[in-house]
Amino acid sequence: MQTHHDLPVSGVSAGEIASEGYDLDALLNQHFAGRVVRKDLTKQLKEGANVPVYVLEYLLGMYCASDDDDVVEQGLQNVKRILADNYVRPDEAEKVKSLIRERGSYKIIDKVSVKLNQKKDVYEAQLSNLGIKDALVPSQMVKDNEKLLTGGIWCMITVNYFFEEGQKTSPFSIDDA
């Protein structure tokens, strides 16, 4: 495989790349944009956030995949803000549920698993940290993300709240908007 720099990717060591005047970090960021994660940033954020490492690495890949220090610093601020605003800590679940009720909807980061409630013929989500076990899930979301049915996945989703007197389903529902 050749890059547009005519640098053979396979069989070339980092030392050879450096000796030829290529910047390995720049090449990686150029060819694998959004997928390169600096482990020092993961370690730095992991100490202050109680989220799975792969969630942190996903966010870091999205916002910090650059060899420009200013871009990385701005990306770190974005990741910290996203975690502060959207990650549900289990000890703050009731506060977040109240926020969802008051606003009508709110975007969160949580582990979501789905089951089919055959008595009601609806899919229901369990939101791990939020402590909700019966949020309604659109069928299309389940079709598009089958892993929801096999143990769940960490994701950023919008949780909606709509309560109507006498309703037989949960006032909570989710979507990926």
Tab-separated table of C-alpha atoms in Angstrom, residues 12-92:
chain	number	residue	atom	x	y	z
A	12	VAL	CA	8.787	0.425	7.711
A	13	SER	CA	9.822	1.209	11.265
A	14	ALA	CA	9.149	4.476	13.054
A	15	GLY	CA	12.906	5.125	13.078
A	16	GLU	CA	13.107	4.774	9.307
A	17	ILE	CA	10.153	7.114	8.887
A	18	ALA	CA	11.795	9.703	11.164
A	19	SER	CA	15.163	9.381	9.406
A	20	GLU	CA	13.445	10.021	6.061
A	21	GLY	CA	11.988	13.279	7.417
A	22	TYR	CA	8.409	12.064	7.844
A	23	ASP	CA	6.405	12.998	10.920
A	24	LEU	CA	4.736	9.779	12.064
A	25	ASP	CA	2.099	11.583	14.145
A	26	ALA	CA	1.144	13.799	11.215
A	27	LEU	CA	0.937	10.801	8.871
A	28	LEU	CA	-1.244	8.870	11.309
A	29	ASN	CA	-3.566	11.826	11.867
A	30	GLN	CA	-3.776	12.430	8.132
A	31	HIS	CA	-4.595	8.846	7.165
A	32	PHE	CA	-6.574	7.783	10.231
A	33	ALA	CA	-8.423	10.987	11.123
A	34	GLY	CA	-10.631	10.554	14.183
A	35	ARG	CA	-9.080	7.192	15.042
A	36	VAL	CA	-5.730	8.221	16.510
A	37	VAL	CA	-5.763	8.605	20.282
A	38	ARG	CA	-2.945	9.859	22.450
A	39	LYS	CA	-2.820	7.542	25.457
A	40	ASP	CA	-1.413	10.311	27.672
A	41	LEU	CA	-4.647	12.250	27.135
A	42	THR	CA	-6.697	9.153	27.954
A	43	LYS	CA	-4.774	8.723	31.215
A	44	GLN	CA	-5.097	12.421	32.040
A	45	LEU	CA	-8.892	12.399	31.601
A	46	LYS	CA	-9.457	8.937	33.097
A	47	GLU	CA	-8.279	10.196	36.476
A	48	GLY	CA	-11.158	12.676	36.637
A	49	ALA	CA	-13.925	10.784	34.840
A	50	ASN	CA	-15.614	7.524	35.750
A	51	VAL	CA	-16.371	6.425	32.189
A	52	PRO	CA	-15.093	3.394	30.291
A	53	VAL	CA	-11.760	3.996	28.578
A	54	TYR	CA	-13.227	3.285	25.137
A	55	VAL	CA	-15.803	6.057	25.630
A	56	LEU	CA	-13.007	8.488	26.477
A	57	GLU	CA	-10.941	7.286	23.534
A	58	TYR	CA	-13.868	7.707	21.154
A	59	LEU	CA	-14.356	11.315	22.279
A	60	LEU	CA	-10.615	12.021	22.185
A	61	GLY	CA	-10.436	10.566	18.679
A	62	MET	CA	-13.286	12.826	17.602
A	63	TYR	CA	-11.940	16.052	19.104
A	64	CYS	CA	-8.184	15.672	19.748
A	65	ALA	CA	-6.825	13.793	16.709
A	66	SER	CA	-4.266	16.396	15.716
A	67	ASP	CA	-0.597	17.169	16.101
A	68	ASP	CA	-1.444	20.856	16.675
A	69	ASP	CA	-1.265	21.634	20.417
A	70	ASP	CA	-3.954	24.335	20.174
A	71	VAL	CA	-6.374	21.938	18.469
A	72	VAL	CA	-5.646	19.264	21.089
A	73	GLU	CA	-6.183	21.729	23.956
A	74	GLN	CA	-9.474	22.949	22.463
A	75	GLY	CA	-10.484	19.324	21.891
A	76	LEU	CA	-9.712	18.459	25.519
A	77	GLN	CA	-11.954	21.307	26.657
A	78	ASN	CA	-14.739	20.004	24.382
A	79	VAL	CA	-14.376	16.451	25.740
A	80	LYS	CA	-14.423	17.699	29.353
A	81	ARG	CA	-17.528	19.791	28.631
A	82	ILE	CA	-19.305	16.881	26.913
A	83	LEU	CA	-18.548	14.578	29.844
A	84	ALA	CA	-19.606	17.180	32.423
A	85	ASP	CA	-22.844	17.987	30.589
A	86	ASN	CA	-23.879	14.552	29.317
A	87	TYR	CA	-22.314	11.675	31.259
A	88	VAL	CA	-24.745	10.316	33.857
A	89	ARG	CA	-23.124	9.550	37.180
A	90	PRO	CA	-25.195	6.972	39.087
A	91	ASP	CA	-25.275	9.161	42.207
A	92	GLU	CA	-26.840	11.989	40.162
